[in-house]
PDB file of C-alpha atoms in Angstrom:
ATOM      1  CA  UNK A   1     -26.410   6.904 -19.035  1.00  0.00           C
ATOM      2  CA  UNK A   2     -25.018   6.943 -15.603  1.00  0.00           C
ATOM      3  CA  UNK A   3     -21.759   4.949 -15.035  1.00  0.00           C
ATOM      4  CA  UNK A   4     -20.644   2.989 -12.176  1.00  0.00           C
ATOM      5  CA  UNK A   5     -20.718   4.966  -8.886  1.00  0.00           C
ATOM      6  CA  UNK A   6     -18.773   4.346  -5.684  1.00  0.00           C
ATOM      7  CA  UNK A   7     -18.948   5.807  -2.243  1.00  0.00           C
ATOM      8  CA  UNK A   8     -17.242   7.230  -0.320  1.00  0.00           C
ATOM      9  CA  UNK A   9     -14.594   8.563  -2.666  1.00  0.00           C
ATOM     10  CA  UNK A  10     -12.083   8.734   0.113  1.00  0.00           C
ATOM     11  CA  UNK A  11     -11.991   7.068   3.473  1.00  0.00           C
ATOM     12  CA  UNK A  12      -9.460   7.521   6.330  1.00  0.00           C
ATOM     13  CA  UNK A  13      -9.749   5.056   9.177  1.00  0.00           C
ATOM     14  CA  UNK A  14      -7.724   3.864  12.178  1.00  0.00           C
ATOM     15  CA  UNK A  15      -6.139   0.500  12.254  1.00  0.00           C
ATOM     16  CA  UNK A  16      -8.615  -1.998  13.743  1.00  0.00           C
ATOM     17  CA  UNK A  17     -11.776  -0.290  12.626  1.00  0.00           C
ATOM     18  CA  UNK A  18     -14.292  -1.834  10.215  1.00  0.00           C
ATOM     19  CA  UNK A  19     -15.018  -0.121   6.869  1.00  0.00           C
ATOM     20  CA  UNK A  20     -17.817  -0.481   4.262  1.00  0.00           C
ATOM     21  CA  UNK A  21     -17.339   0.490   0.639  1.00  0.00           C
ATOM     22  CA  UNK A  22     -20.310   0.876  -1.576  1.00  0.00           C
ATOM     23  CA  UNK A  23     -20.738   0.121  -5.452  1.00  0.00           C
ATOM     24  CA  UNK A  24     -23.723   1.016  -7.614  1.00  0.00           C
ATOM     25  CA  UNK A  25     -23.335  -0.700 -10.988  1.00  0.00           C
ATOM     26  CA  UNK A  26     -24.673   0.447 -14.237  1.00  0.00           C
ATOM     27  CA  UNK A  27     -28.354  -0.237 -14.443  1.00  0.00           C
ATOM     28  CA  UNK A  28     -29.098  -3.525 -16.193  1.00  0.00           C
ATOM     29  CA  UNK A  29     -25.512  -4.975 -15.569  1.00  0.00           C
ATOM     30  CA  UNK A  30     -25.839  -8.372 -13.960  1.00  0.00           C
ATOM     31  CA  UNK A  31     -22.101  -8.908 -13.290  1.00  0.00           C
ATOM     32  CA  UNK A  32     -20.274  -6.997 -10.681  1.00  0.00           C
ATOM     33  CA  UNK A  33     -16.494  -7.131  -9.691  1.00  0.00           C
ATOM     34  CA  UNK A  34     -14.301  -5.767  -7.026  1.00  0.00           C
ATOM     35  CA  UNK A  35     -10.648  -5.040  -7.573  1.00  0.00           C
ATOM     36  CA  UNK A  36      -7.849  -3.475  -5.411  1.00  0.00           C
ATOM     37  CA  UNK A  37      -5.155  -1.207  -6.735  1.00  0.00           C
ATOM     38  CA  UNK A  38      -2.207  -0.757  -4.455  1.00  0.00           C
ATOM     39  CA  UNK A  39       0.433   1.962  -4.891  1.00  0.00           C
ATOM     40  CA  UNK A  40       2.682   1.046  -7.728  1.00  0.00           C
ATOM     41  CA  UNK A  41       0.917  -2.299  -8.457  1.00  0.00           C
ATOM     42  CA  UNK A  42      -1.569  -3.490 -10.989  1.00  0.00           C
ATOM     43  CA  UNK A  43      -5.228  -4.139 -10.334  1.00  0.00           C
ATOM     44  CA  UNK A  44      -5.794  -7.245  -8.329  1.00  0.00           C
ATOM     45  CA  UNK A  45      -9.198  -9.178  -8.640  1.00  0.00           C
ATOM     46  CA  UNK A  46     -10.992  -9.607  -5.375  1.00  0.00           C
ATOM     47  CA  UNK A  47     -14.537 -10.988  -5.918  1.00  0.00           C
ATOM     48  CA  UNK A  48     -17.074 -11.474  -8.646  1.00  0.00           C
ATOM     49  CA  UNK A  49     -20.833 -11.432  -8.419  1.00  0.00           C
ATOM     50  CA  UNK A  50     -23.387 -12.792 -10.951  1.00  0.00           C
ATOM     51  CA  UNK A  51     -26.822 -11.495  -9.694  1.00  0.00           C
ATOM     52  CA  UNK A  52     -26.680 -11.805  -5.959  1.00  0.00           C
ATOM     53  CA  UNK A  53     -24.381 -14.912  -5.839  1.00  0.00           C
ATOM     54  CA  UNK A  54     -20.723 -14.755  -5.606  1.00  0.00           C
ATOM     55  CA  UNK A  55     -19.355 -17.792  -7.543  1.00  0.00           C
ATOM     56  CA  UNK A  56     -15.712 -16.483  -7.371  1.00  0.00           C
ATOM     57  CA  UNK A  57     -14.392 -15.274  -4.162  1.00  0.00           C
ATOM     58  CA  UNK A  58     -10.964 -16.524  -4.864  1.00  0.00           C
ATOM     59  CA  UNK A  59      -9.156 -13.143  -4.852  1.00  0.00           C
ATOM     60  CA  UNK A  60     -10.204 -12.051  -1.280  1.00  0.00           C
ATOM     61  CA  UNK A  61      -6.905 -11.680   0.597  1.00  0.00           C
ATOM     62  CA  UNK A  62      -8.225 -12.755   4.007  1.00  0.00           C
ATOM     63  CA  UNK A  63     -11.317 -13.644   6.111  1.00  0.00           C
ATOM     64  CA  UNK A  64     -11.487  -9.991   7.198  1.00  0.00           C
ATOM     65  CA  UNK A  65     -12.708  -9.222   3.734  1.00  0.00           C
ATOM     66  CA  UNK A  66     -16.267  -9.875   2.710  1.00  0.00           C
ATOM     67  CA  UNK A  67     -18.875  -8.641   0.168  1.00  0.00           C
ATOM     68  CA  UNK A  68     -22.480  -8.827  -0.449  1.00  0.00           C
ATOM     69  CA  UNK A  69     -24.822  -7.808  -3.288  1.00  0.00           C
ATOM     70  CA  UNK A  70     -28.467  -7.290  -2.699  1.00  0.00           C
ATOM     71  CA  UNK A  71     -31.330  -7.063  -5.240  1.00  0.00           C
ATOM     72  CA  UNK A  72     -28.923  -7.835  -8.061  1.00  0.00           C
ATOM     73  CA  UNK A  73     -27.786  -4.268  -7.879  1.00  0.00           C
ATOM     74  CA  UNK A  74     -25.769  -2.491  -5.140  1.00  0.00           C
ATOM     75  CA  UNK A  75     -22.835  -4.119  -3.596  1.00  0.00           C
ATOM     76  CA  UNK A  76     -20.909  -3.623  -0.364  1.00  0.00           C
ATOM     77  CA  UNK A  77     -17.392  -4.538   0.343  1.00  0.00           C
ATOM     78  CA  UNK A  78     -16.542  -4.851   4.099  1.00  0.00           C
ATOM     79  CA  UNK A  79     -13.240  -4.920   5.710  1.00  0.00           C
ATOM     80  CA  UNK A  80     -13.043  -5.807   9.383  1.00  0.00           C
ATOM     81  CA  UNK A  81     -10.328  -4.953  11.720  1.00  0.00           C
ATOM     82  CA  UNK A  82      -8.478  -2.868   9.092  1.00  0.00           C
ATOM     83  CA  UNK A  83      -4.720  -3.066   8.784  1.00  0.00           C
ATOM     84  CA  UNK A  84      -2.333  -0.580   7.215  1.00  0.00           C
ATOM     85  CA  UNK A  85      -1.617  -2.984   4.359  1.00  0.00           C
ATOM     86  CA  UNK A  86      -5.233  -2.561   3.412  1.00  0.00           C
ATOM     87  CA  UNK A  87      -4.541   0.894   2.254  1.00  0.00           C
ATOM     88  CA  UNK A  88      -5.378   0.978  -1.528  1.00  0.00           C
ATOM     89  CA  UNK A  89      -7.853   2.162  -3.979  1.00  0.00           C
ATOM     90  CA  UNK A  90     -10.811  -0.199  -4.259  1.00  0.00           C
ATOM     91  CA  UNK A  91     -12.314  -0.299  -7.681  1.00  0.00           C
ATOM     92  CA  UNK A  92     -15.811  -1.723  -8.633  1.00  0.00           C
ATOM     93  CA  UNK A  93     -16.716  -2.694 -12.168  1.00  0.00           C
ATOM     94  CA  UNK A  94     -19.842  -3.983 -13.766  1.00  0.00           C
ATOM     95  CA  UNK A  95     -20.688  -5.731 -17.068  1.00  0.00           C
ATOM     96  CA  UNK A  96     -23.768  -6.668 -18.963  1.00  0.00           C
ATOM     97  CA  UNK A  97     -22.818 -10.310 -18.721  1.00  0.00           C
ATOM     98  CA  UNK A  98     -20.065 -12.421 -17.418  1.00  0.00           C
ATOM     99  CA  UNK A  99     -18.100 -12.333 -20.569  1.00  0.00           C
ATOM    100  CA  UNK A 100     -18.685  -8.735 -21.498  1.00  0.00           C
ATOM    101  CA  UNK A 101     -16.606  -5.626 -21.201  1.00  0.00           C
ATOM    102  CA  UNK A 102     -16.113  -4.477 -17.633  1.00  0.00           C
ATOM    103  CA  UNK A 103     -16.780  -0.686 -16.856  1.00  0.00           C
ATOM    104  CA  UNK A 104     -15.120   0.802 -13.782  1.00  0.00           C
ATOM    105  CA  UNK A 105     -16.170   3.204 -11.177  1.00  0.00           C
ATOM    106  CA  UNK A 106     -13.947   6.084  -9.818  1.00  0.00           C
ATOM    107  CA  UNK A 107     -12.740   4.028  -6.845  1.00  0.00           C
ATOM    108  CA  UNK A 108     -12.640   4.426  -3.152  1.00  0.00           C
ATOM    109  CA  UNK A 109      -9.283   5.598  -1.685  1.00  0.00           C
ATOM    110  CA  UNK A 110      -8.823   3.976   1.508  1.00  0.00           C
ATOM    111  CA  UNK A 111      -6.175   5.047   4.018  1.00  0.00           C
ATOM    112  CA  UNK A 112      -5.558   3.076   7.342  1.00  0.00           C
ATOM    113  CA  UNK A 113      -3.588   4.994   9.832  1.00  0.00           C
TER     114      UNK A 113
ATOM    115  CA  UNK B   1       0.754 -19.341 -14.503  1.00  0.00           C
ATOM    116  CA  UNK B   2      -1.213 -16.578 -16.375  1.00  0.00           C
ATOM    117  CA  UNK B   3       0.832 -13.548 -16.613  1.00  0.00           C
ATOM    118  CA  UNK B   4       0.550 -10.018 -18.316  1.00  0.00           C
ATOM    119  CA  UNK B   5       3.659  -7.866 -18.698  1.00  0.00           C
ATOM    120  CA  UNK B   6       3.536  -4.342 -20.105  1.00  0.00           C
ATOM    121  CA  UNK B   7       6.480  -2.230 -21.393  1.00  0.00           C
ATOM    122  CA  UNK B   8       7.973   0.212 -21.023  1.00  0.00           C
ATOM    123  CA  UNK B   9       6.982   1.117 -17.477  1.00  0.00           C
ATOM    124  CA  UNK B  10       7.036   4.789 -18.439  1.00  0.00           C
ATOM    125  CA  UNK B  11       7.352   6.744 -21.663  1.00  0.00           C
ATOM    126  CA  UNK B  12       7.911  10.318 -22.285  1.00  0.00           C
ATOM    127  CA  UNK B  13       7.028  11.648 -25.724  1.00  0.00           C
ATOM    128  CA  UNK B  14       7.137  14.989 -27.354  1.00  0.00           C
ATOM    129  CA  UNK B  15       3.828  16.082 -28.827  1.00  0.00           C
ATOM    130  CA  UNK B  16       3.517  14.654 -32.357  1.00  0.00           C
ATOM    131  CA  UNK B  17       6.134  11.882 -31.674  1.00  0.00           C
ATOM    132  CA  UNK B  18       4.413   8.504 -32.507  1.00  0.00           C
ATOM    133  CA  UNK B  19       5.147   5.324 -30.501  1.00  0.00           C
ATOM    134  CA  UNK B  20       3.961   2.019 -29.241  1.00  0.00           C
ATOM    135  CA  UNK B  21       3.135   0.417 -26.022  1.00  0.00           C
ATOM    136  CA  UNK B  22       3.629  -3.382 -25.536  1.00  0.00           C
ATOM    137  CA  UNK B  23       1.540  -5.904 -23.690  1.00  0.00           C
ATOM    138  CA  UNK B  24       2.806  -9.488 -23.719  1.00  0.00           C
ATOM    139  CA  UNK B  25       0.868 -12.276 -22.194  1.00  0.00           C
ATOM    140  CA  UNK B  26       1.085 -15.922 -21.249  1.00  0.00           C
ATOM    141  CA  UNK B  27      -2.351 -17.396 -20.729  1.00  0.00           C
ATOM    142  CA  UNK B  28      -4.101 -20.662 -21.220  1.00  0.00           C
ATOM    143  CA  UNK B  29      -6.909 -19.954 -23.644  1.00  0.00           C
ATOM    144  CA  UNK B  30      -7.286 -16.213 -24.354  1.00  0.00           C
ATOM    145  CA  UNK B  31     -10.841 -15.044 -24.483  1.00  0.00           C
ATOM    146  CA  UNK B  32     -10.185 -11.484 -24.813  1.00  0.00           C
ATOM    147  CA  UNK B  33      -7.566  -8.721 -24.363  1.00  0.00           C
ATOM    148  CA  UNK B  34      -8.625  -5.370 -23.086  1.00  0.00           C
ATOM    149  CA  UNK B  35      -6.983  -1.913 -23.109  1.00  0.00           C
ATOM    150  CA  UNK B  36      -7.959   0.735 -20.631  1.00  0.00           C
ATOM    151  CA  UNK B  37      -6.781   4.260 -19.996  1.00  0.00           C
ATOM    152  CA  UNK B  38      -6.440   5.557 -16.318  1.00  0.00           C
ATOM    153  CA  UNK B  39      -6.098   9.160 -15.355  1.00  0.00           C
ATOM    154  CA  UNK B  40      -4.709  10.103 -11.923  1.00  0.00           C
ATOM    155  CA  UNK B  41      -7.320   9.685  -9.215  1.00  0.00           C
ATOM    156  CA  UNK B  42      -9.828   8.065 -11.521  1.00  0.00           C
ATOM    157  CA  UNK B  43     -11.004   4.630 -12.470  1.00  0.00           C
ATOM    158  CA  UNK B  44      -9.921   2.861 -15.613  1.00  0.00           C
ATOM    159  CA  UNK B  45     -11.663   3.920 -18.838  1.00  0.00           C
ATOM    160  CA  UNK B  46     -12.334   1.320 -21.352  1.00  0.00           C
ATOM    161  CA  UNK B  47     -10.560   1.719 -24.817  1.00  0.00           C
ATOM    162  CA  UNK B  48     -10.630  -1.539 -26.829  1.00  0.00           C
ATOM    163  CA  UNK B  49     -11.400  -5.255 -26.745  1.00  0.00           C
ATOM    164  CA  UNK B  50      -9.434  -7.701 -29.028  1.00  0.00           C
ATOM    165  CA  UNK B  51     -10.517 -11.269 -29.497  1.00  0.00           C
ATOM    166  CA  UNK B  52      -8.329 -12.900 -32.053  1.00  0.00           C
ATOM    167  CA  UNK B  53      -4.789 -12.656 -33.518  1.00  0.00           C
ATOM    168  CA  UNK B  54      -4.763 -10.284 -36.395  1.00  0.00           C
ATOM    169  CA  UNK B  55      -7.635  -8.094 -34.992  1.00  0.00           C
ATOM    170  CA  UNK B  56      -7.094  -4.356 -35.084  1.00  0.00           C
ATOM    171  CA  UNK B  57      -9.209  -1.568 -33.446  1.00  0.00           C
ATOM    172  CA  UNK B  58      -8.830   2.295 -33.856  1.00  0.00           C
ATOM    173  CA  UNK B  59     -10.063   5.231 -32.007  1.00  0.00           C
ATOM    174  CA  UNK B  60      -8.821   8.701 -32.739  1.00  0.00           C
ATOM    175  CA  UNK B  61      -5.024   8.591 -32.297  1.00  0.00           C
ATOM    176  CA  UNK B  62      -5.031   5.169 -30.904  1.00  0.00           C
ATOM    177  CA  UNK B  63      -4.667   1.756 -32.664  1.00  0.00           C
ATOM    178  CA  UNK B  64      -4.557  -1.589 -30.933  1.00  0.00           C
ATOM    179  CA  UNK B  65      -3.313  -4.829 -32.423  1.00  0.00           C
ATOM    180  CA  UNK B  66      -3.158  -8.406 -31.346  1.00  0.00           C
ATOM    181  CA  UNK B  67      -0.818 -11.371 -32.080  1.00  0.00           C
ATOM    182  CA  UNK B  68      -0.847 -14.789 -30.369  1.00  0.00           C
ATOM    183  CA  UNK B  69       1.774 -13.443 -27.720  1.00  0.00           C
ATOM    184  CA  UNK B  70       1.351  -9.805 -27.485  1.00  0.00           C
ATOM    185  CA  UNK B  71      -0.603  -6.715 -28.108  1.00  0.00           C
ATOM    186  CA  UNK B  72       0.498  -3.213 -29.116  1.00  0.00           C
ATOM    187  CA  UNK B  73      -1.125   0.163 -28.564  1.00  0.00           C
ATOM    188  CA  UNK B  74       0.075   2.517 -31.116  1.00  0.00           C
ATOM    189  CA  UNK B  75      -0.215   6.268 -30.496  1.00  0.00           C
ATOM    190  CA  UNK B  76       0.046   8.413 -33.622  1.00  0.00           C
ATOM    191  CA  UNK B  77       0.852  12.131 -33.337  1.00  0.00           C
ATOM    192  CA  UNK B  78       0.065  12.211 -29.532  1.00  0.00           C
ATOM    193  CA  UNK B  79      -1.133  15.349 -27.738  1.00  0.00           C
ATOM    194  CA  UNK B  80      -0.682  16.227 -24.089  1.00  0.00           C
ATOM    195  CA  UNK B  81      -4.105  15.123 -23.215  1.00  0.00           C
ATOM    196  CA  UNK B  82      -3.140  11.512 -24.240  1.00  0.00           C
ATOM    197  CA  UNK B  83      -0.959  11.585 -21.058  1.00  0.00           C
ATOM    198  CA  UNK B  84      -2.232   8.736 -18.775  1.00  0.00           C
ATOM    199  CA  UNK B  85      -1.478   5.229 -17.550  1.00  0.00           C
ATOM    200  CA  UNK B  86      -2.519   2.689 -20.143  1.00  0.00           C
ATOM    201  CA  UNK B  87      -3.488  -0.706 -18.744  1.00  0.00           C
ATOM    202  CA  UNK B  88      -3.651  -4.042 -20.550  1.00  0.00           C
ATOM    203  CA  UNK B  89      -5.727  -7.003 -19.281  1.00  0.00           C
ATOM    204  CA  UNK B  90      -6.663 -10.450 -20.297  1.00  0.00           C
ATOM    205  CA  UNK B  91      -9.668 -12.656 -19.767  1.00  0.00           C
ATOM    206  CA  UNK B  92      -8.715 -16.294 -19.870  1.00  0.00           C
ATOM    207  CA  UNK B  93     -10.516 -19.474 -20.196  1.00  0.00           C
ATOM    208  CA  UNK B  94      -8.289 -21.154 -17.591  1.00  0.00           C
ATOM    209  CA  UNK B  95      -9.354 -18.735 -14.976  1.00  0.00           C
ATOM    210  CA  UNK B  96     -13.001 -18.639 -15.959  1.00  0.00           C
ATOM    211  CA  UNK B  97     -14.341 -15.953 -18.032  1.00  0.00           C
ATOM    212  CA  UNK B  98     -15.146 -13.639 -15.298  1.00  0.00           C
ATOM    213  CA  UNK B  99     -11.958 -11.909 -14.002  1.00  0.00           C
ATOM    214  CA  UNK B 100      -9.421  -9.785 -15.712  1.00  0.00           C
ATOM    215  CA  UNK B 101      -5.649 -10.166 -15.185  1.00  0.00           C
ATOM    216  CA  UNK B 102      -3.972  -6.917 -15.390  1.00  0.00           C
ATOM    217  CA  UNK B 103      -0.533  -5.755 -16.353  1.00  0.00           C
ATOM    218  CA  UNK B 104       1.132  -3.080 -14.227  1.00  0.00           C
ATOM    219  CA  UNK B 105       0.656  -0.461 -16.890  1.00  0.00           C
ATOM    220  CA  UNK B 106       2.676   2.070 -18.912  1.00  0.00           C
ATOM    221  CA  UNK B 107       2.793   5.638 -17.700  1.00  0.00           C
ATOM    222  CA  UNK B 108       2.695   7.912 -20.638  1.00  0.00           C
ATOM    223  CA  UNK B 109       3.628  11.623 -20.567  1.00  0.00           C
ATOM    224  CA  UNK B 110       3.287  13.784 -23.652  1.00  0.00           C
ATOM    225  CA  UNK B 111       4.915  17.184 -23.524  1.00  0.00           C
ATOM    226  CA  UNK B 112       4.174  20.110 -25.680  1.00  0.00           C
TER     227      UNK B 112
END
């Protein structure tokens, strides 16, 4: 079946602009996760959704970052007033349940100029 | 503090030269240890999950093993297409079951 999809695949923006990143999880997966992968660093957890609720937002680096999930499916990660340090690959993953294996999408490569 | 450390950072092998990658972890209450493969410009691809010490999983030329403090990913007679970054991650009770804590990865290059 179809895997996790993310859009756009690449995004170049100017410092101070807002960006929205989209994630479509695997059909039937109730849990959805956002991670960030900066150059030369490991994957960093951002936020976790179970259904439409986000019980764990502990990884969001600042209040400029927010995420929502509608209909228990698609999720959007929004970064307001982007900074150069926000440049990274943003990865989305989904799993059948909270404790199950997470499957990753291809990522969105964000470059803030 | 929960921590995952992978070694070596980079590994260069000749085709057919077997080796092992290491993932050591300190975590309160391991729920599962995961291995992923990541190719340049792509998202991590799931390989294995290990749940308890002594457990082993195999897939083609790869075998993953788990002890109470570390996991190994053994690569037998590697081929150039095995070149990738291999990521280890743990899912820990102390952090809730939901998030994975990743190591920095091992970059593997297999040359013909």
